[in-house]
Short mmCIF file of C-alpha atoms and ligand atoms in Angstrom, two decimals:
data_model
loop_
_atom_site.label_atom_id
_atom_site.label_comp_id
_atom_site.label_asym_id
_atom_site.label_seq_id
_atom_site.Cartn_x
_atom_site.Cartn_y
_atom_site.Cartn_z
CA MET A 1 -13.02 0.72 -16.89
CA SER A 2 -12.06 4.40 -16.61
CA ALA A 3 -8.54 5.47 -17.51
CA GLY A 4 -6.52 6.69 -14.54
CA ARG A 5 -8.74 5.29 -11.79
CA SER A 6 -5.71 3.60 -10.28
CA PHE A 7 -4.06 6.88 -9.38
CA ASN A 8 -6.57 9.73 -9.75
CA PHE A 9 -7.82 10.08 -6.24
CA THR A 10 -9.86 12.44 -4.13
CA HIS A 11 -9.47 10.92 -0.65
CA ALA A 12 -7.12 9.06 1.65
CA ILE A 13 -7.29 7.36 5.01
CA VAL A 14 -4.37 7.14 7.41
CA ARG A 15 -4.13 5.99 10.96
CA ILE A 16 -2.13 7.69 13.64
CA PRO A 17 0.76 5.36 14.68
CA SER A 18 0.25 4.00 18.19
CA ARG A 19 3.00 4.19 20.83
CA SER A 20 3.02 0.44 20.70
CA VAL A 21 4.29 0.65 17.09
CA VAL A 22 7.77 -0.06 18.40
CA LYS A 23 6.55 -3.63 18.93
CA GLY A 24 5.35 -3.94 15.30
CA LEU A 25 6.18 -7.01 13.22
CA THR A 26 9.45 -7.04 11.38
CA SER A 27 11.20 -9.69 9.28
CA VAL A 28 14.67 -8.21 9.43
CA ASP A 29 16.20 -6.45 12.47
CA LYS A 30 16.75 -2.88 11.22
CA GLY A 31 16.86 -1.45 14.76
CA MET A 32 13.99 -0.32 16.97
CA PRO A 33 11.88 2.48 15.43
CA ASP A 34 11.51 5.68 17.35
CA ALA A 35 7.88 6.29 18.06
CA ASP A 36 8.21 10.06 18.18
CA ARG A 37 10.11 10.23 14.93
CA LEU A 38 7.73 7.83 13.26
CA LEU A 39 4.80 10.10 14.36
CA ASN A 40 6.53 13.13 12.89
CA GLU A 41 7.25 11.31 9.61
CA HIS A 42 3.72 10.18 9.54
CA LEU A 43 2.42 13.74 9.97
CA ALA A 44 4.60 14.94 7.15
CA TYR A 45 3.36 12.14 4.93
CA THR A 46 -0.20 13.01 5.75
CA ASN A 47 0.46 16.68 4.91
CA VAL A 48 1.94 15.75 1.57
CA LEU A 49 -1.19 13.69 0.71
CA ARG A 50 -3.25 16.90 1.58
CA ALA A 51 -0.89 19.03 -0.51
CA ILE A 52 -1.46 16.88 -3.59
CA GLY A 53 -5.16 16.96 -3.34
CA ALA A 54 -6.39 14.25 -0.87
CA ARG A 55 -9.12 14.92 1.56
CA VAL A 56 -7.61 12.91 4.34
CA THR A 57 -9.53 11.02 7.10
CA VAL A 58 -7.21 10.60 10.03
CA LEU A 59 -8.19 7.63 12.20
CA PRO A 60 -7.19 7.45 15.87
CA ARG A 61 -4.26 5.32 17.12
CA LEU A 62 -4.97 1.77 18.14
CA GLU A 63 -2.62 0.73 20.97
CA ARG A 64 -3.72 -2.84 20.89
CA PHE A 65 -2.51 -3.09 17.25
CA PRO A 66 1.16 -2.13 16.92
CA ASP A 67 1.08 -2.40 13.06
CA SER A 68 -2.21 -0.58 12.63
CA VAL A 69 -0.52 2.57 11.10
CA PHE A 70 -0.04 0.28 8.10
CA VAL A 71 -3.70 0.84 7.23
CA GLU A 72 -3.39 -0.45 3.70
CA ASP A 73 -3.34 -4.01 4.88
CA ALA A 74 -6.78 -4.01 6.39
CA ALA A 75 -8.82 -2.83 3.35
CA LEU A 76 -8.90 -2.37 -0.36
CA CYS A 77 -10.69 0.64 -1.86
CA LEU A 78 -11.84 0.26 -5.46
CA GLY A 79 -13.92 3.15 -6.73
CA GLY A 80 -16.98 3.55 -4.51
CA SER A 81 -16.56 0.15 -2.91
CA ALA A 82 -14.44 -0.85 0.04
CA ILE A 83 -13.40 -4.44 0.69
CA VAL A 84 -12.58 -5.30 4.31
CA LEU A 85 -9.61 -7.64 4.04
CA ARG A 86 -8.39 -10.38 6.31
CA PRO A 87 -4.78 -9.57 7.27
CA GLY A 88 -2.68 -12.66 7.49
CA ALA A 89 -0.69 -12.03 10.64
CA SER A 90 -2.42 -13.20 13.80
CA SER A 91 -1.50 -9.96 15.71
CA ARG A 92 -3.31 -7.96 12.94
CA TYR A 93 -6.53 -9.95 12.58
CA GLY A 94 -8.49 -7.44 14.56
CA GLU A 95 -7.51 -4.40 12.50
CA ALA A 96 -10.13 -5.19 9.78
CA GLY A 97 -13.03 -5.00 12.19
CA MET A 98 -11.61 -1.78 13.61
CA ILE A 99 -11.62 0.05 10.30
CA ARG A 100 -14.98 -1.23 9.08
CA PRO A 101 -17.15 1.44 10.75
CA ASP A 102 -14.85 4.13 9.29
CA LEU A 103 -15.27 2.70 5.82
CA GLU A 104 -19.06 2.60 6.23
CA LYS A 105 -19.04 6.37 6.82
CA LEU A 106 -17.36 6.97 3.42
CA PHE A 107 -18.30 4.23 1.01
CA ALA A 108 -21.72 3.35 -0.40
CA THR A 109 -20.61 -0.36 -0.48
CA VAL A 110 -18.52 -2.12 2.08
CA ILE A 111 -17.85 -5.78 1.41
CA ASP A 112 -16.26 -8.24 3.79
CA LEU A 113 -13.76 -10.60 2.21
CA PRO A 114 -15.20 -14.05 2.96
CA GLY A 115 -13.05 -16.43 4.98
CA PRO A 116 -11.24 -18.71 5.65
CA GLY A 117 -8.28 -17.33 3.57
CA PHE A 118 -6.18 -14.24 4.17
CA VAL A 119 -5.24 -11.20 2.19
CA ASP A 120 -3.03 -8.29 3.17
CA GLY A 121 -3.55 -5.13 1.21
CA GLY A 122 0.21 -4.78 0.80
CA ASP A 123 0.07 -7.78 -1.51
CA VAL A 124 -2.48 -6.17 -3.90
CA LEU A 125 -1.39 -3.78 -6.73
CA ALA A 126 -4.26 -2.22 -8.54
CA SER A 127 -4.04 -0.95 -12.15
CA ASP A 128 -6.97 0.48 -13.92
CA SER A 129 -8.25 -2.85 -15.10
CA GLU A 130 -6.49 -5.46 -12.90
CA LEU A 131 -5.50 -6.48 -9.48
CA PHE A 132 -2.09 -8.22 -9.10
CA VAL A 133 -2.41 -10.40 -5.98
CA GLY A 134 0.85 -11.54 -4.57
CA LEU A 135 0.66 -14.90 -2.83
CA SER A 136 2.85 -14.57 0.22
CA ALA A 137 3.30 -15.54 3.85
CA ARG A 138 0.33 -13.14 4.47
CA THR A 139 -1.91 -13.81 1.45
CA ASP A 140 -2.93 -17.34 0.69
CA ALA A 141 -4.70 -19.18 -2.14
CA ASN A 142 -8.11 -19.07 -0.38
CA GLY A 143 -7.70 -15.39 0.15
CA PHE A 144 -6.83 -14.95 -3.47
CA GLU A 145 -9.94 -16.90 -4.63
CA ALA A 146 -12.18 -14.90 -2.23
CA LEU A 147 -10.76 -11.59 -3.48
CA LYS A 148 -11.17 -12.69 -7.12
CA ALA A 149 -14.90 -13.48 -6.47
CA VAL A 150 -15.43 -10.02 -4.89
CA ALA A 151 -13.36 -7.94 -7.25
CA GLU A 152 -14.35 -9.32 -10.61
CA PRO A 153 -18.00 -8.04 -10.39
CA LEU A 154 -16.42 -4.62 -9.59
CA GLY A 155 -14.72 -4.71 -13.03
CA TYR A 156 -11.31 -5.97 -12.14
CA ALA A 157 -9.42 -8.92 -13.58
CA VAL A 158 -7.46 -10.54 -10.83
CA ARG A 159 -4.00 -11.99 -11.56
CA PRO A 160 -2.23 -14.34 -9.12
CA VAL A 161 1.43 -13.50 -8.83
CA HIS A 162 4.27 -14.77 -6.62
CA THR A 163 5.75 -12.70 -3.80
CA PRO A 164 9.48 -13.41 -3.54
CA ALA A 165 10.22 -15.19 -0.23
CA GLU A 166 12.73 -12.56 0.95
CA ILE A 167 10.19 -9.76 0.98
CA LEU A 168 7.18 -9.16 3.15
CA HIS A 169 4.62 -7.99 0.62
CA PHE A 170 4.30 -8.02 -3.17
CA LYS A 171 4.23 -4.23 -3.12
CA THR A 172 7.40 -4.17 -1.12
CA ASP A 173 9.15 -4.53 -4.56
CA CYS A 174 6.72 -2.58 -6.86
CA GLY A 175 4.39 0.35 -7.30
CA LEU A 176 2.11 1.73 -10.03
CA LEU A 177 3.33 4.72 -12.05
CA ASP A 178 0.41 5.11 -14.47
CA SER A 179 -2.21 3.15 -16.24
CA LYS A 180 0.32 1.26 -18.34
CA THR A 181 3.52 1.45 -16.17
CA ILE A 182 4.79 -0.23 -13.07
CA PHE A 183 8.01 0.53 -11.11
CA SER A 184 9.54 -2.60 -9.87
CA THR A 185 12.81 -4.15 -8.67
CA GLU A 186 14.68 -5.93 -11.36
CA ALA A 187 14.31 -9.25 -9.47
CA LEU A 188 10.50 -8.99 -9.38
CA ALA A 189 10.27 -7.72 -13.02
CA ASP A 190 12.45 -10.57 -14.25
CA THR A 191 9.74 -13.08 -12.99
CA GLY A 192 7.61 -11.85 -15.86
CA CYS A 193 4.70 -11.11 -13.53
CA PHE A 194 4.01 -7.74 -15.15
CA SER A 195 3.41 -9.00 -18.67
CA GLY A 196 1.23 -6.58 -20.71
CA TYR A 197 2.71 -3.59 -18.83
CA ARG A 198 5.59 -1.31 -19.33
CA VAL A 199 8.06 -1.65 -16.47
CA ILE A 200 10.70 0.78 -15.19
CA THR A 201 13.15 -0.87 -12.86
CA ALA A 202 14.56 0.48 -9.60
CA PRO A 203 18.23 1.31 -9.84
CA VAL A 204 20.46 -1.48 -8.46
CA GLY A 205 21.14 -0.73 -4.78
CA GLU A 206 17.85 1.33 -4.47
CA GLU A 207 15.39 -1.57 -4.42
CA ALA A 208 13.83 -0.23 -1.26
CA ALA A 209 12.51 2.62 -3.33
CA ALA A 210 10.24 0.35 -5.33
CA ASN A 211 7.32 0.79 -3.02
CA LEU A 212 6.30 4.20 -4.36
CA VAL A 213 2.86 5.86 -4.51
CA ARG A 214 1.31 7.51 -7.52
CA PHE A 215 -1.35 9.98 -6.39
CA ASN A 216 -2.87 12.32 -9.04
CA ASN A 217 0.06 14.02 -10.82
CA SER A 218 2.63 13.16 -8.20
CA VAL A 219 4.82 10.16 -7.40
CA LEU A 220 5.80 9.81 -3.78
CA VAL A 221 9.26 8.30 -3.33
CA THR A 222 10.94 7.36 -0.13
CA ALA A 223 13.78 9.68 0.86
CA GLY A 224 17.36 8.37 0.41
CA TYR A 225 17.19 7.15 -3.17
CA PRO A 226 18.48 9.85 -5.49
CA GLN A 227 19.00 7.70 -8.50
CA THR A 228 15.41 6.63 -8.44
CA VAL A 229 14.29 10.22 -8.28
CA ALA A 230 16.53 11.11 -11.27
CA LYS A 231 15.31 8.16 -13.28
CA LEU A 232 11.65 8.91 -12.70
CA GLU A 233 12.10 12.64 -13.37
CA SER A 234 14.00 11.91 -16.61
CA LYS A 235 10.90 10.03 -17.76
CA GLY A 236 8.70 12.90 -16.95
CA TYR A 237 7.23 11.95 -13.57
CA GLU A 238 6.69 14.67 -10.93
CA VAL A 239 8.46 13.29 -7.81
CA ILE A 240 7.93 14.22 -4.17
CA VAL A 241 10.47 12.82 -1.80
CA VAL A 242 8.96 11.68 1.56
CA ALA A 243 10.97 10.68 4.67
CA SER A 244 9.94 7.28 5.98
CA TYR A 245 13.00 6.04 7.80
CA GLU A 246 11.16 4.72 10.95
CA ALA A 247 8.37 2.86 9.18
CA ALA A 248 11.02 1.15 7.06
CA LYS A 249 12.41 -0.42 10.27
CA LEU A 250 9.08 -2.31 10.44
CA ASP A 251 9.03 -3.33 6.80
CA GLY A 252 6.58 -0.42 6.17
CA GLY A 253 6.68 1.41 2.86
CA LEU A 254 4.93 4.63 1.66
CA SER A 255 1.88 2.72 0.30
CA CYS A 256 1.36 0.87 3.52
CA MET A 257 0.48 4.04 5.43
CA SER A 258 -2.62 5.05 3.52
CA LEU A 259 -5.64 3.94 1.67
CA ARG A 260 -6.21 6.01 -1.45
CA PHE A 261 -9.44 6.27 -3.45
CA SER A 262 -11.83 8.48 -5.23
CA LEU A 263 -15.45 9.16 -4.15
N1 LIG B 1 5.14 -4.36 10.14
C1 LIG B 1 4.30 -4.48 9.08
C2 LIG B 1 3.71 -5.85 9.06
O1 LIG B 1 4.28 -6.75 9.34
O2 LIG B 1 2.60 -6.05 8.66
#
């Protein structure tokens, strides 16, 4: 296990949002996203990744898959290996097959998660040594067992955790800050699922900031959550604020819009 492998990265993959993104899945009506604004926010997000050291592969839009901008759900990248996942929403099944050829161009090893279960990448939080896999409406017990069988030989313990019913993905409510520290909503932290780790909680009222992204020395935080920024900066983290208002209307957070890895 190499220290920092969960956030020291050289590469990222993003996918340009389709025009059909306005028909993406959503659990709560937060208004229709604006496709042009989402595209602009996505471009800015991609440029931030470049600025902090990512060599970014930009995949073309997929009109058939409205949620395909949320590229994190279709694959899991662990070191030099990529696992092609099985997204759990029927409208998203095909996204895994679409990304496979792109993963083959980058990774020495590409592994298909065996069926019949389902795993969305948004339900998987990776630390240096361990995967937290949130069982959810998208990620089931069969998917968990399949991922465990694939990830353990890659050097990861695999911990089943519960995704609260009111959120879409496990990582809707948490993000990794460093090898030993997780940022989480109080509600999720209170379940005890992060035992063995230090937890910093999102300020009350700023729970939507919990889905942050640590990439090299920077922590990307969604715009609109000043107390979160102040709290993280007071603890020594270098924060970059990223606008993601339109993706949020589709339950999309900052982590959902990229795959991050080191080659
Ligand atoms: N809109 C993101 C998802 O449901 O997967």
